[in-house]
N, CA and C atoms as an extended XYZ file, in Angstrom:
408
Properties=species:S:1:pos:R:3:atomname:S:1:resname:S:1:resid:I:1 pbc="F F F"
N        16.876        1.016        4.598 N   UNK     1
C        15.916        0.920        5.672 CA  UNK     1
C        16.546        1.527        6.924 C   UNK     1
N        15.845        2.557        7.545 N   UNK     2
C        16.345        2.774        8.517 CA  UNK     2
C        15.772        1.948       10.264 C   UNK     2
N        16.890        2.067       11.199 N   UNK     3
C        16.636        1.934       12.148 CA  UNK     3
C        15.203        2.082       12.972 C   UNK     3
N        14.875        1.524       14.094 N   UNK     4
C        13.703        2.025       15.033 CA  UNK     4
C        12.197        1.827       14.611 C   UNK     4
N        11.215        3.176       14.510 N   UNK     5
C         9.904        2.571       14.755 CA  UNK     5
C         9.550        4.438       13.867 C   UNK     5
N         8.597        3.963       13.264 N   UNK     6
C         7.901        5.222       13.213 CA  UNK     6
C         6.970        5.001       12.596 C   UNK     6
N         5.583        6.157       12.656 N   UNK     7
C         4.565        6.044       12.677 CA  UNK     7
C         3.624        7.242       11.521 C   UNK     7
N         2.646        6.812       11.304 N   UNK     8
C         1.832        7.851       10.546 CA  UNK     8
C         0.212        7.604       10.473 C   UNK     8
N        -0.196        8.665       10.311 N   UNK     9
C        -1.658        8.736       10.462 CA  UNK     9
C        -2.690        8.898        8.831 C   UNK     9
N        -3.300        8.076        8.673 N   UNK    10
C        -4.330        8.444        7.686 CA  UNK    10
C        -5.002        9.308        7.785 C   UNK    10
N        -5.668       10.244        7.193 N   UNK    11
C        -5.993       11.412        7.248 CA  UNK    11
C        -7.448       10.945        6.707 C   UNK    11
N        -8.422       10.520        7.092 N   UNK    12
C       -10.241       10.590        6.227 CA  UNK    12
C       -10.224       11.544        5.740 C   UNK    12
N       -10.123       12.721        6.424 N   UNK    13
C       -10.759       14.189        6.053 CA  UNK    13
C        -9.746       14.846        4.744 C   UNK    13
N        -8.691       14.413        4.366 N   UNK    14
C        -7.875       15.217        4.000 CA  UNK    14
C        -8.303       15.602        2.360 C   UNK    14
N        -8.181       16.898        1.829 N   UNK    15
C        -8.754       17.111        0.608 CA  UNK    15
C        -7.649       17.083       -0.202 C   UNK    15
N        -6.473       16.427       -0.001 N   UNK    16
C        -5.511       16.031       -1.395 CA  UNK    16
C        -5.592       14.573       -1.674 C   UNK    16
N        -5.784       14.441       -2.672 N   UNK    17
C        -6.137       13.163       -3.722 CA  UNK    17
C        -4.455       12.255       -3.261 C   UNK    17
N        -3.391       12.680       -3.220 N   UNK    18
C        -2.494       11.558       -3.074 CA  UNK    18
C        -1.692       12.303       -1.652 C   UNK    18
N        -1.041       11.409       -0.889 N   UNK    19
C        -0.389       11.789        0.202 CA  UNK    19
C         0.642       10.629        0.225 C   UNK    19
N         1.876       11.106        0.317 N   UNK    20
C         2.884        9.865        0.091 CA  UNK    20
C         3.374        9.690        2.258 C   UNK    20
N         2.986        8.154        2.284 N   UNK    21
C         2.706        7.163        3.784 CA  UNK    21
C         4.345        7.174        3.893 C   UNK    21
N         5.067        6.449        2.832 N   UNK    22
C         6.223        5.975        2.223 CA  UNK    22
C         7.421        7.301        3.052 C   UNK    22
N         6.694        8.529        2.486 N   UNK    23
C         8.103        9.399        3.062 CA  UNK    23
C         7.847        9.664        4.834 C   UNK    23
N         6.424        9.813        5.108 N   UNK    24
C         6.195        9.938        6.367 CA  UNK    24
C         6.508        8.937        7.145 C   UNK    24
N         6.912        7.698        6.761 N   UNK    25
C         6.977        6.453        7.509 CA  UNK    25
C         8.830        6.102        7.402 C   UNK    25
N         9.364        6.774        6.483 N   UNK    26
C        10.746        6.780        6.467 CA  UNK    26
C        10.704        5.127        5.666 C   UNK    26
N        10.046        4.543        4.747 N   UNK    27
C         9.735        3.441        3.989 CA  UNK    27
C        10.804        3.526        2.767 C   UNK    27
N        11.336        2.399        2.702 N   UNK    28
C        12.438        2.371        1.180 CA  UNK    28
C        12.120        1.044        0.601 C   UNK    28
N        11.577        0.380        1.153 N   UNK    29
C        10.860       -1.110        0.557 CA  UNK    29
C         9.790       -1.389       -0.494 C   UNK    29
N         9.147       -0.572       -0.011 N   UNK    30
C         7.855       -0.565       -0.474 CA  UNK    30
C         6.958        0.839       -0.612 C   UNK    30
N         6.084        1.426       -2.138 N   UNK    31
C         6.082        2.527       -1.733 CA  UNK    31
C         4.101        2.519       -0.946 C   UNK    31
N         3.957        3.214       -0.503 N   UNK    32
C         2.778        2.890        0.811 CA  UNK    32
C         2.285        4.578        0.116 C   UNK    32
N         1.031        4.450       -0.174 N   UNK    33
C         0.227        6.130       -0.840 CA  UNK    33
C        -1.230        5.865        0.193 C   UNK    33
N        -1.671        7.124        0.257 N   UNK    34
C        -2.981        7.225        0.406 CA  UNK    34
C        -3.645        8.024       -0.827 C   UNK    34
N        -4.573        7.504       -1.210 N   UNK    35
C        -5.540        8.046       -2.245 CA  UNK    35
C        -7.060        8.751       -1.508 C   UNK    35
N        -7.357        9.528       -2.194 N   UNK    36
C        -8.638        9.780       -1.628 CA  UNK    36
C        -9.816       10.596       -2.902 C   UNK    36
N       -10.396        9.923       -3.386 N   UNK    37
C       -10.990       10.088       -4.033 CA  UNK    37
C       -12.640       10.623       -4.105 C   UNK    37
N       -13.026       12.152       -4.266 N   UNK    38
C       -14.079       12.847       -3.517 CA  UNK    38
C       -15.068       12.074       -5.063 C   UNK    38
N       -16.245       11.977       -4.525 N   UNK    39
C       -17.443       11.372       -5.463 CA  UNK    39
C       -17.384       11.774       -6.928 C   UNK    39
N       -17.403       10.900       -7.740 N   UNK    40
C       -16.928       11.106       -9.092 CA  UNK    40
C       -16.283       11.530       -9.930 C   UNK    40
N       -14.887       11.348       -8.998 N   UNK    41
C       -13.330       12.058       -9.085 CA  UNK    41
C       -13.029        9.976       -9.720 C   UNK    41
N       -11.812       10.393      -10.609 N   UNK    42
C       -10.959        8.990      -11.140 CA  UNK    42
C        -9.826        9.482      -11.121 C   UNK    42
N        -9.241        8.313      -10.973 N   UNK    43
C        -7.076        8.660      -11.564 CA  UNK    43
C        -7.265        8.529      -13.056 C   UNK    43
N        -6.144        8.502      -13.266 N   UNK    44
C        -5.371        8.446      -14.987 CA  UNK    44
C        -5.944        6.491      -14.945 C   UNK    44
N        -5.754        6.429      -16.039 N   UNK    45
C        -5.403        4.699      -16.665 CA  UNK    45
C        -4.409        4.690      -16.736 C   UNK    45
N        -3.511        3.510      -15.498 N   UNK    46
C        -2.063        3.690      -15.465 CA  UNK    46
C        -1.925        2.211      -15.591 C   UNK    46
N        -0.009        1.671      -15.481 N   UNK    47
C        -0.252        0.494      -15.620 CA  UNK    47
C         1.652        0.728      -14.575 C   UNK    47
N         2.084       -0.577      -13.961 N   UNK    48
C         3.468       -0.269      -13.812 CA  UNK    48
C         4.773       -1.328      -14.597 C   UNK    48
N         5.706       -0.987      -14.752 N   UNK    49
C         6.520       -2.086      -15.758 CA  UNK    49
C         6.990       -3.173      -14.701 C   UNK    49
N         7.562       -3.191      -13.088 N   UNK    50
C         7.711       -4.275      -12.494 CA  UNK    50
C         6.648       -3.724      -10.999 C   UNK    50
N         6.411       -3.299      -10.428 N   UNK    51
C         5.737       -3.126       -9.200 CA  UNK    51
C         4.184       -3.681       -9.703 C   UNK    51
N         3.775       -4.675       -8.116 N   UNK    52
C         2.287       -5.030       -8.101 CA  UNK    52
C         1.599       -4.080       -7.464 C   UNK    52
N         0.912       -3.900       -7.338 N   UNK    53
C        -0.325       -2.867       -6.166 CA  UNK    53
C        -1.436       -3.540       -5.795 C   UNK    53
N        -1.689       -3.187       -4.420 N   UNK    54
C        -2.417       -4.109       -3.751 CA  UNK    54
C        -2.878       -2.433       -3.058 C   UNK    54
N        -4.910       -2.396       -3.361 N   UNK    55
C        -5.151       -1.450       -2.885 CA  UNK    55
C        -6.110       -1.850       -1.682 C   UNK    55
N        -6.241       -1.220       -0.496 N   UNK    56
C        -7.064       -1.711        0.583 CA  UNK    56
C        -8.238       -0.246        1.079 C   UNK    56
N        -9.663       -0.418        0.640 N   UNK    57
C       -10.367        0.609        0.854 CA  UNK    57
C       -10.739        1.149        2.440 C   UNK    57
N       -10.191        2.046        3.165 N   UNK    58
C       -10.486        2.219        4.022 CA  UNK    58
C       -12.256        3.137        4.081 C   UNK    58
N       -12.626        3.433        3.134 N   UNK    59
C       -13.771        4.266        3.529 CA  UNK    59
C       -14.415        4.222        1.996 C   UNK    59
N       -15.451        4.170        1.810 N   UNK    60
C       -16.368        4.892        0.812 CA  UNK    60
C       -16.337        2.851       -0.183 C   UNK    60
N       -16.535        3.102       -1.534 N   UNK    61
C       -16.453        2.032       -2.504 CA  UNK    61
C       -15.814        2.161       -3.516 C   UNK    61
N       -14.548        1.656       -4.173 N   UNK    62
C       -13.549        2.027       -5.057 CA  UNK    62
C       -14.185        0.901       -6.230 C   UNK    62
N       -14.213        1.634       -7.306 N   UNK    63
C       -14.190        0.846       -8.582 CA  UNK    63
C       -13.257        0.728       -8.714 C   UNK    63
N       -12.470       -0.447       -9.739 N   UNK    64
C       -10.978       -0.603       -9.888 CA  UNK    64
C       -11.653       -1.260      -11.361 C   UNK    64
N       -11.136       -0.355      -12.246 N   UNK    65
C       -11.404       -0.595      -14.019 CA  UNK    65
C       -10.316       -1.376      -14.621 C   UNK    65
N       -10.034       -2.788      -14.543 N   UNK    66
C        -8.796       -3.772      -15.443 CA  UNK    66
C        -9.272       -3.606      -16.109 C   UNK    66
N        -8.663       -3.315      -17.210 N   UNK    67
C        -8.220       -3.298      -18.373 CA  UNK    67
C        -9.477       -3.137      -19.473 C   UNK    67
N       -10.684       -2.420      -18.948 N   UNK    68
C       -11.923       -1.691      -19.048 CA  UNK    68
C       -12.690       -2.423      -18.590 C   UNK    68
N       -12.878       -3.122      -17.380 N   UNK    69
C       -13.484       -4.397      -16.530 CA  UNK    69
C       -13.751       -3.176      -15.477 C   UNK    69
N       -15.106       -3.520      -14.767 N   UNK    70
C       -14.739       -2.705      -13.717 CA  UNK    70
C       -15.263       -4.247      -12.461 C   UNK    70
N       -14.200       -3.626      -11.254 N   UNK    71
C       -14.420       -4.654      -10.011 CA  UNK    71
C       -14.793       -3.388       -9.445 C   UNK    71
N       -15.810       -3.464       -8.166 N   UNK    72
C       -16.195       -2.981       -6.907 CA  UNK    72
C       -15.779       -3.800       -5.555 C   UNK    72
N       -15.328       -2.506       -4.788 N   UNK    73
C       -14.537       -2.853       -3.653 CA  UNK    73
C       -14.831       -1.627       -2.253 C   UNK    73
N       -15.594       -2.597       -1.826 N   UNK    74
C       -15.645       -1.720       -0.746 CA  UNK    74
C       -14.896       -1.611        0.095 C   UNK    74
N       -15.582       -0.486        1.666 N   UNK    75
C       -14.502       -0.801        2.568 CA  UNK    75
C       -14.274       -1.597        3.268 C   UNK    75
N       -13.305       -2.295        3.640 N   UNK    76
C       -12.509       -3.297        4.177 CA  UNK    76
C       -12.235       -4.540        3.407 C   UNK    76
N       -11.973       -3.864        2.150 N   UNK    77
C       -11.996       -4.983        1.113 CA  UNK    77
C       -10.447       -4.870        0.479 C   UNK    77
N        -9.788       -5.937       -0.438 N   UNK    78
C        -8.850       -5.519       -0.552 CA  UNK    78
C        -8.403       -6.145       -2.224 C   UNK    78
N        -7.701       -5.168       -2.865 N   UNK    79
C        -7.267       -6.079       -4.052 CA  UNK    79
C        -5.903       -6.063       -4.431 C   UNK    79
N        -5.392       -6.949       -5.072 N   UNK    80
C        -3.983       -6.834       -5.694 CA  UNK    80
C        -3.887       -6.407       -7.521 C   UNK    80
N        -3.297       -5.822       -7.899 N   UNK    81
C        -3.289       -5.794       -9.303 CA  UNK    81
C        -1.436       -6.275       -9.641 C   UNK    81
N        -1.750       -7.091      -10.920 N   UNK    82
C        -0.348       -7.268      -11.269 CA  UNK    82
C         0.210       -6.511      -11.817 C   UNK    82
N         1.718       -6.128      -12.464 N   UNK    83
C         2.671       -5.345      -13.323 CA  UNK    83
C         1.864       -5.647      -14.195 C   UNK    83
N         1.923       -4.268      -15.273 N   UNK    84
C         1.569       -4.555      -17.193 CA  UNK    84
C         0.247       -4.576      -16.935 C   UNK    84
N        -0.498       -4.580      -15.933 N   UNK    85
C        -1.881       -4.546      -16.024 CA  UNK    85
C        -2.636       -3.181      -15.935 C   UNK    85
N        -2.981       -2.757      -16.967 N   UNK    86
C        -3.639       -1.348      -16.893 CA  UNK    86
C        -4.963       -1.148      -15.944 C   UNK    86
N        -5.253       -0.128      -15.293 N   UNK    87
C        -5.925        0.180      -14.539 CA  UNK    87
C        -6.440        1.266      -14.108 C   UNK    87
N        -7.402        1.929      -13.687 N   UNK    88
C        -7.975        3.112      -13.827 CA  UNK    88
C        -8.910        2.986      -12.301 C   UNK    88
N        -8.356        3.836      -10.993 N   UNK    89
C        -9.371        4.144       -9.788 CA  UNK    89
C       -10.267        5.074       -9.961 C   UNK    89
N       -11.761        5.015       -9.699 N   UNK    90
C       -12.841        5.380      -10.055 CA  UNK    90
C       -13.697        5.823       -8.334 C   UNK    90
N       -14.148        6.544       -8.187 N   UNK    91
C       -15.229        6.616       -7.398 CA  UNK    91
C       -16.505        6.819       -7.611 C   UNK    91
N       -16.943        6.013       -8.400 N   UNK    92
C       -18.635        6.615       -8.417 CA  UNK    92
C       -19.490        6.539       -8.014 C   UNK    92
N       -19.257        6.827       -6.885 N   UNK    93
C       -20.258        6.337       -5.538 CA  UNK    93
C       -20.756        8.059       -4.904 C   UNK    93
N       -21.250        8.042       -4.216 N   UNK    94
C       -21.868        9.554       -3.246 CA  UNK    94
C       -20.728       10.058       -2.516 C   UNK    94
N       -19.707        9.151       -1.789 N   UNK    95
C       -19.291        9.631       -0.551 CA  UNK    95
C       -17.801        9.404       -1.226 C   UNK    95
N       -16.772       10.205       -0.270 N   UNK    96
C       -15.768       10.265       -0.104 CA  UNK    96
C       -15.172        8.625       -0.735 C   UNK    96
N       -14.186        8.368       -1.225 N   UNK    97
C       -13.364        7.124       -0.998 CA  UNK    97
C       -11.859        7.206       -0.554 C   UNK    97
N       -11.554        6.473        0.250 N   UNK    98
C       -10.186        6.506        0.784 CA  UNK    98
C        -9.235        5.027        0.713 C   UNK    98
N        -8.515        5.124        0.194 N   UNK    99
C        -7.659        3.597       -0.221 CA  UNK    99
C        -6.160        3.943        0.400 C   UNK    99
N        -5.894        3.351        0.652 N   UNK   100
C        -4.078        2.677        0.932 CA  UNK   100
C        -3.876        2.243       -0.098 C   UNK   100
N        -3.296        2.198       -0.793 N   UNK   101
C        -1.995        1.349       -2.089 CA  UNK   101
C        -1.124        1.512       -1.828 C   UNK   101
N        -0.321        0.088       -1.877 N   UNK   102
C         0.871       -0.148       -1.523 CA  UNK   102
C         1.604       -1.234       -3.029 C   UNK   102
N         2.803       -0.738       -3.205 N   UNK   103
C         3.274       -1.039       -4.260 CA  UNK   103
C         5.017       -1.595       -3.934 C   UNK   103
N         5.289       -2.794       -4.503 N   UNK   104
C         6.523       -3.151       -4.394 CA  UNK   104
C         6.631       -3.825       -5.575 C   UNK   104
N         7.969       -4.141       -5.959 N   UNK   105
C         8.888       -5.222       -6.807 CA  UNK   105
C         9.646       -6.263       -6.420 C   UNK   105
N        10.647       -7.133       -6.953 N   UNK   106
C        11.331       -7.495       -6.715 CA  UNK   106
C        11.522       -8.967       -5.461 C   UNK   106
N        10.015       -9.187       -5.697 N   UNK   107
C        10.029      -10.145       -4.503 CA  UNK   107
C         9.458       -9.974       -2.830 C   UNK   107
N         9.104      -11.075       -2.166 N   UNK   108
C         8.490      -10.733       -0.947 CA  UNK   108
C         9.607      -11.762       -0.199 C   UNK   108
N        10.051      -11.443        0.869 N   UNK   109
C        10.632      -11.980        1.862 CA  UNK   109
C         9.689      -12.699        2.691 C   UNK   109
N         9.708      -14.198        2.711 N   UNK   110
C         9.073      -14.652        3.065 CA  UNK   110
C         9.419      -15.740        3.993 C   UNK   110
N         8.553      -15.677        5.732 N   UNK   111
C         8.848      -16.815        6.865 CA  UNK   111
C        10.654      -16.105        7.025 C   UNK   111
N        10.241      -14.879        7.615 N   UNK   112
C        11.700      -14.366        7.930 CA  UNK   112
C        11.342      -13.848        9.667 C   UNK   112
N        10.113      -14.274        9.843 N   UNK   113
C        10.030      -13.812       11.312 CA  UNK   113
C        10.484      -14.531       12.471 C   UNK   113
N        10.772      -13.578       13.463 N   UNK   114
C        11.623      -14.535       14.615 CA  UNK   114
C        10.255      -13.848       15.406 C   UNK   114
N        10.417      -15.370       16.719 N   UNK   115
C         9.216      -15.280       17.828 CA  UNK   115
C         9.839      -15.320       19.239 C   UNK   115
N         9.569      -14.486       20.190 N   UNK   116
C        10.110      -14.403       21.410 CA  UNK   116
C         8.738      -14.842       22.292 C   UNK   116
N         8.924      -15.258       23.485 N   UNK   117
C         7.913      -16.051       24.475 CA  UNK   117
C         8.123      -14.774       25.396 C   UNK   117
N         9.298      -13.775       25.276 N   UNK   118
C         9.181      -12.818       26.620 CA  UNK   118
C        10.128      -11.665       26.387 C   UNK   118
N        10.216      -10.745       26.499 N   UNK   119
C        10.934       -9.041       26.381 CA  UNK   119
C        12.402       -9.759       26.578 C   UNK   119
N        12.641      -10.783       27.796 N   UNK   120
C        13.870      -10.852       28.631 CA  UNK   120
C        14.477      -12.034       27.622 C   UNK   120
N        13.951      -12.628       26.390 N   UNK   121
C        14.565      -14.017       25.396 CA  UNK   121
C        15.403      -12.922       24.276 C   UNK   121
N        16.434      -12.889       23.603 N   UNK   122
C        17.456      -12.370       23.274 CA  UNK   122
C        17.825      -13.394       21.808 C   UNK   122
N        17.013      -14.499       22.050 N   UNK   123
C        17.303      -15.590       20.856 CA  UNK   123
C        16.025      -16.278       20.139 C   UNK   123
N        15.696      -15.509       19.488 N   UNK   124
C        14.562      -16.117       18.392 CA  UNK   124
C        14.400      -17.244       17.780 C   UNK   124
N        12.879      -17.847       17.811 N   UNK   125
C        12.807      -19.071       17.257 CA  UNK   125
C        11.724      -18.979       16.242 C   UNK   125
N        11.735      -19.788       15.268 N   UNK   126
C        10.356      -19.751       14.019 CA  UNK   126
C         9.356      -19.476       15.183 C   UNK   126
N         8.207      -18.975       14.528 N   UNK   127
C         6.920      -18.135       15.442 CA  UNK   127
C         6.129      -19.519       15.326 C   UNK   127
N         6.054      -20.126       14.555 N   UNK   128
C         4.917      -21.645       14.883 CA  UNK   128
C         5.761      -22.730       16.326 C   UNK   128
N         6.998      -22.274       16.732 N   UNK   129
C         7.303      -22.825       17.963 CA  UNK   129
C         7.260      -22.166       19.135 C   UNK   129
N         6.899      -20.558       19.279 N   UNK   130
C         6.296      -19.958       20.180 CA  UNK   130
C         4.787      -19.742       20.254 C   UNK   130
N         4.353      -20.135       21.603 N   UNK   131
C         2.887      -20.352       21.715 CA  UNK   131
C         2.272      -18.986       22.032 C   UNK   131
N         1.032      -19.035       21.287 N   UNK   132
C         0.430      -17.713       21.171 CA  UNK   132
C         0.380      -17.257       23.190 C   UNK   132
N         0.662      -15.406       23.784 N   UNK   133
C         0.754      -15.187       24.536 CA  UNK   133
C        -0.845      -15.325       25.167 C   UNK   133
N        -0.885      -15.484       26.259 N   UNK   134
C        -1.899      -15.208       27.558 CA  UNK   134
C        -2.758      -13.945       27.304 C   UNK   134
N        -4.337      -14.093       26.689 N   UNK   135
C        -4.986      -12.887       26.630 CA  UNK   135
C        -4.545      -11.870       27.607 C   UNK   135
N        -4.819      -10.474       27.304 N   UNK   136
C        -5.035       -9.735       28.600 CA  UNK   136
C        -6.051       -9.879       29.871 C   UNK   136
C-alpha cells in the first residue's frame, strides 16, 4: 500500500468493457474494475477460487446469472457474490450498464478506524467516542 491520497474517475461514456480503478488508484488490497456493458453485451461465466465480488450498478440494470439464476439489479443497487460461485454479467436491458466490482480475499479489517474531533488532535480515539461534527 502506498502512501498519501489518490484519485480516479469513472468514465459513463467510456466504450471499453473493463477498465482496471485498482492500477489508477495505486490499490494492492483490493482489486476495484469498472465494467461497462453496451445493451445485450454479457461477460464469460466465471467463478473465483478465494476472492468475493461485490458489484455496485452505477447506471443502466445488471442481470447477475448464479449459477443459471438470474437476479436484477439496478442502479444504485448493490450485490455481493461468494468464492466458487459461478456467475455470468448480463445486460439485457436498452441502455448502457455500468458497474464497479470490487473483489478481495483474505479477510476484512474490521473497527480499525481512528476518530479525531479536530485537524489540531494528533491522538485518535474509537469513532463511536467522537461526536458527529457541526453541519456546515
Amino acid at each position: 500500500m502506498t502512501d498519501g491520497f489518490s484519485s480516479a474517475r469513472i468514465d459513463l461514456g467510456t466504450s471499453e468493457r473493463f477498465v482496471s480503478l485498482r492500477r489508477a488508484l495505486d490499490v494492492d488490497s483490493v482489486g476495484i474494475n469498472q465494467l461497462t456493458l453496451e445493451p445485450r453485451q454479457r461477460g464469460r461465466i466465471h467463478r473465483h477460487r478465494q476472492q468475493e465480488e461485490i458489484y455496485l450498478v452505477l447506471a443502466g440494470t445488471l442481470t447477475i446469472v448464479i449459477e443459471g439464476d438470474p437476479h436484477e439489479l439496478g442502479a444504485g443497487m448493490i450485490a455481493r457474490v461468494a468464492p466458487h460461485v459461478r456467475r455470468q454479467l448480463v445486460n439485457a436491458g436498452e441502455e448502457r450498464c455500468v458497474v464497479v466490482a470490487v473483489g478481495a480475499a483474505d479477510g476484512y479489517v474490521g473497527r480499525d478506524g481512528e476518530a479525531f474531533a479536530s485537524w489540531e488532535e494528533m491522538e485518535g480515539r474509537p469513532p463511536q467516542e467522537v461526536p458527529l461534527p457541526d453541519d456546515l
